[in-house]
């Protein structure tokens, strides 16, 4: 007799599955809290001005050294080299690159 009451007690302890939510009620999405986004147009304008500045430096008679471009744009050296490479391949510009005796790389837009 004790065995049936123990089995009945164990069955009642089994957790019941949760019921589904009625079709009419949906969970509300959580509100995202964060920083305000900057307008994209300002960023594109800044980037266009920087690109134009680099192109102006490269159009000078002497051209521009890698260090001069890095100082003017505050870009890293590998970013400047990548930009110059893209400018030569996709930009339709002829880029001349030379290295001075002290090892300084100079870029210039050729004619």
PDB file of N, CA and C in Angstrom, residues 64-103:
ATOM      1  N   UNK A  64      54.066  63.648 -52.735  1.00  0.00           N
ATOM      2  CA  UNK A  64      53.952  63.670 -51.278  1.00  0.00           C
ATOM      3  C   UNK A  64      54.562  62.397 -50.715  1.00  0.00           C
ATOM      4  N   UNK A  65      55.254  62.552 -49.595  1.00  0.00           N
ATOM      5  CA  UNK A  65      55.820  61.381 -48.940  1.00  0.00           C
ATOM      6  C   UNK A  65      54.730  60.693 -48.127  1.00  0.00           C
ATOM      7  N   UNK A  66      54.989  59.459 -47.794  1.00  0.00           N
ATOM      8  CA  UNK A  66      54.057  58.688 -46.985  1.00  0.00           C
ATOM      9  C   UNK A  66      53.835  59.366 -45.640  1.00  0.00           C
ATOM     10  N   UNK A  67      54.893  59.891 -45.057  1.00  0.00           N
ATOM     11  CA  UNK A  67      54.784  60.568 -43.763  1.00  0.00           C
ATOM     12  C   UNK A  67      53.937  61.839 -43.851  1.00  0.00           C
ATOM     13  N   UNK A  68      54.059  62.575 -44.949  1.00  0.00           N
ATOM     14  CA  UNK A  68      53.254  63.787 -45.122  1.00  0.00           C
ATOM     15  C   UNK A  68      51.769  63.460 -45.223  1.00  0.00           C
ATOM     16  N   UNK A  69      51.448  62.402 -45.956  1.00  0.00           N
ATOM     17  CA  UNK A  69      50.044  62.013 -46.113  1.00  0.00           C
ATOM     18  C   UNK A  69      49.484  61.514 -44.782  1.00  0.00           C
ATOM     19  N   UNK A  70      50.274  60.737 -44.048  1.00  0.00           N
ATOM     20  CA  UNK A  70      49.836  60.237 -42.730  1.00  0.00           C
ATOM     21  C   UNK A  70      49.573  61.411 -41.791  1.00  0.00           C
ATOM     22  N   UNK A  71      50.451  62.405 -41.799  1.00  0.00           N
ATOM     23  CA  UNK A  71      50.277  63.570 -40.928  1.00  0.00           C
ATOM     24  C   UNK A  71      49.044  64.387 -41.317  1.00  0.00           C
ATOM     25  N   UNK A  72      48.790  64.517 -42.625  1.00  0.00           N
ATOM     26  CA  UNK A  72      47.669  65.332 -43.081  1.00  0.00           C
ATOM     27  C   UNK A  72      46.322  64.664 -42.837  1.00  0.00           C
ATOM     28  N   UNK A  73      46.255  63.345 -42.978  1.00  0.00           N
ATOM     29  CA  UNK A  73      44.979  62.635 -42.886  1.00  0.00           C
ATOM     30  C   UNK A  73      44.726  61.971 -41.546  1.00  0.00           C
ATOM     31  N   UNK A  74      45.773  61.756 -40.767  1.00  0.00           N
ATOM     32  CA  UNK A  74      45.704  60.995 -39.513  1.00  0.00           C
ATOM     33  C   UNK A  74      45.302  59.541 -39.764  1.00  0.00           C
ATOM     34  N   UNK A  75      45.604  59.053 -40.975  1.00  0.00           N
ATOM     35  CA  UNK A  75      45.408  57.654 -41.309  1.00  0.00           C
ATOM     36  C   UNK A  75      46.671  56.895 -40.922  1.00  0.00           C
ATOM     37  N   UNK A  76      46.547  55.588 -40.831  1.00  0.00           N
ATOM     38  CA  UNK A  76      47.727  54.756 -40.611  1.00  0.00           C
ATOM     39  C   UNK A  76      48.419  54.536 -41.948  1.00  0.00           C
ATOM     40  N   UNK A  77      49.696  54.167 -41.892  1.00  0.00           N
ATOM     41  CA  UNK A  77      50.489  54.049 -43.116  1.00  0.00           C
ATOM     42  C   UNK A  77      49.913  52.999 -44.073  1.00  0.00           C
ATOM     43  N   UNK A  78      49.440  51.874 -43.533  1.00  0.00           N
ATOM     44  CA  UNK A  78      48.907  50.845 -44.428  1.00  0.00           C
ATOM     45  C   UNK A  78      47.607  51.307 -45.093  1.00  0.00           C
ATOM     46  N   UNK A  79      46.869  52.190 -44.446  1.00  0.00           N
ATOM     47  CA  UNK A  79      45.651  52.729 -45.044  1.00  0.00           C
ATOM     48  C   UNK A  79      46.002  53.655 -46.202  1.00  0.00           C
ATOM     49  N   UNK A  80      47.032  54.457 -46.031  1.00  0.00           N
ATOM     50  CA  UNK A  80      47.478  55.362 -47.099  1.00  0.00           C
ATOM     51  C   UNK A  80      47.951  54.547 -48.291  1.00  0.00           C
ATOM     52  N   UNK A  81      48.753  53.524 -48.041  1.00  0.00           N
ATOM     53  CA  UNK A  81      49.247  52.692 -49.147  1.00  0.00           C
ATOM     54  C   UNK A  81      48.089  52.021 -49.879  1.00  0.00           C
ATOM     55  N   UNK A  82      47.091  51.542 -49.133  1.00  0.00           N
ATOM     56  CA  UNK A  82      45.922  50.926 -49.755  1.00  0.00           C
ATOM     57  C   UNK A  82      45.139  51.922 -50.593  1.00  0.00           C
ATOM     58  N   UNK A  83      44.965  53.126 -50.071  1.00  0.00           N
ATOM     59  CA  UNK A  83      44.237  54.161 -50.808  1.00  0.00           C
ATOM     60  C   UNK A  83      44.964  54.512 -52.094  1.00  0.00           C
ATOM     61  N   UNK A  84      46.271  54.665 -52.020  1.00  0.00           N
ATOM     62  CA  UNK A  84      47.057  54.994 -53.215  1.00  0.00           C
ATOM     63  C   UNK A  84      46.951  53.864 -54.235  1.00  0.00           C
ATOM     64  N   UNK A  85      46.946  52.637 -53.772  1.00  0.00           N
ATOM     65  CA  UNK A  85      46.817  51.488 -54.660  1.00  0.00           C
ATOM     66  C   UNK A  85      45.463  51.485 -55.362  1.00  0.00           C
ATOM     67  N   UNK A  86      44.397  51.734 -54.610  1.00  0.00           N
ATOM     68  CA  UNK A  86      43.052  51.768 -55.183  1.00  0.00           C
ATOM     69  C   UNK A  86      42.910  52.957 -56.133  1.00  0.00           C
ATOM     70  N   UNK A  87      43.514  54.062 -55.770  1.00  0.00           N
ATOM     71  CA  UNK A  87      43.471  55.251 -56.621  1.00  0.00           C
ATOM     72  C   UNK A  87      44.120  54.951 -57.969  1.00  0.00           C
ATOM     73  N   UNK A  88      45.183  54.169 -57.949  1.00  0.00           N
ATOM     74  CA  UNK A  88      45.866  53.812 -59.196  1.00  0.00           C
ATOM     75  C   UNK A  88      45.102  52.802 -60.023  1.00  0.00           C
ATOM     76  N   UNK A  89      44.442  51.844 -59.375  1.00  0.00           N
ATOM     77  CA  UNK A  89      43.762  50.798 -60.142  1.00  0.00           C
ATOM     78  C   UNK A  89      42.333  51.176 -60.509  1.00  0.00           C
ATOM     79  N   UNK A  90      41.545  51.632 -59.559  1.00  0.00           N
ATOM     80  CA  UNK A  90      40.137  51.939 -59.816  1.00  0.00           C
ATOM     81  C   UNK A  90      39.893  53.403 -60.119  1.00  0.00           C
ATOM     82  N   UNK A  91      40.766  54.257 -59.660  1.00  0.00           N
ATOM     83  CA  UNK A  91      40.556  55.693 -59.834  1.00  0.00           C
ATOM     84  C   UNK A  91      40.974  56.225 -61.189  1.00  0.00           C
ATOM     85  N   UNK A  92      41.651  55.418 -61.974  1.00  0.00           N
ATOM     86  CA  UNK A  92      42.077  55.853 -63.297  1.00  0.00           C
ATOM     87  C   UNK A  92      43.260  56.803 -63.272  1.00  0.00           C
ATOM     88  N   UNK A  93      43.925  56.927 -62.145  1.00  0.00           N
ATOM     89  CA  UNK A  93      45.087  57.815 -62.031  1.00  0.00           C
ATOM     90  C   UNK A  93      46.360  56.996 -62.251  1.00  0.00           C
ATOM     91  N   UNK A  94      47.368  57.625 -62.819  1.00  0.00           N
ATOM     92  CA  UNK A  94      48.673  56.977 -62.956  1.00  0.00           C
ATOM     93  C   UNK A  94      49.514  57.425 -61.776  1.00  0.00           C
ATOM     94  N   UNK A  95      49.830  56.529 -60.897  1.00  0.00           N
ATOM     95  CA  UNK A  95      50.577  56.838 -59.682  1.00  0.00           C
ATOM     96  C   UNK A  95      52.036  56.446 -59.890  1.00  0.00           C
ATOM     97  N   UNK A  96      52.917  57.403 -59.643  1.00  0.00           N
ATOM     98  CA  UNK A  96      54.353  57.128 -59.701  1.00  0.00           C
ATOM     99  C   UNK A  96      54.866  57.047 -58.275  1.00  0.00           C
ATOM    100  N   UNK A  97      55.610  56.004 -58.001  1.00  0.00           N
ATOM    101  CA  UNK A  97      56.159  55.802 -56.662  1.00  0.00           C
ATOM    102  C   UNK A  97      57.667  55.723 -56.762  1.00  0.00           C
ATOM    103  N   UNK A  98      58.337  56.435 -55.878  1.00  0.00           N
ATOM    104  CA  UNK A  98      59.799  56.385 -55.868  1.00  0.00           C
ATOM    105  C   UNK A  98      60.292  56.382 -54.427  1.00  0.00           C
ATOM    106  N   UNK A  99      61.498  55.877 -54.273  1.00  0.00           N
ATOM    107  CA  UNK A  99      62.091  55.805 -52.945  1.00  0.00           C
ATOM    108  C   UNK A  99      63.364  56.639 -52.956  1.00  0.00           C
ATOM    109  N   UNK A 100      63.503  57.517 -51.978  1.00  0.00           N
ATOM    110  CA  UNK A 100      64.686  58.380 -51.910  1.00  0.00           C
ATOM    111  C   UNK A 100      65.857  57.602 -51.312  1.00  0.00           C
ATOM    112  N   UNK A 101      67.015  58.257 -51.266  1.00  0.00           N
ATOM    113  CA  UNK A 101      68.223  57.614 -50.742  1.00  0.00           C
ATOM    114  C   UNK A 101      68.078  57.267 -49.258  1.00  0.00           C
ATOM    115  N   UNK A 102      67.304  58.073 -48.541  1.00  0.00           N
ATOM    116  CA  UNK A 102      67.138  57.795 -47.109  1.00  0.00           C
ATOM    117  C   UNK A 102      66.008  56.801 -46.833  1.00  0.00           C
ATOM    118  N   UNK A 103      65.387  56.273 -47.885  1.00  0.00           N
ATOM    119  CA  UNK A 103      64.370  55.235 -47.724  1.00  0.00           C
ATOM    120  C   UNK A 103      62.948  55.746 -47.609  1.00  0.00           C
TER     121      UNK A 103
END
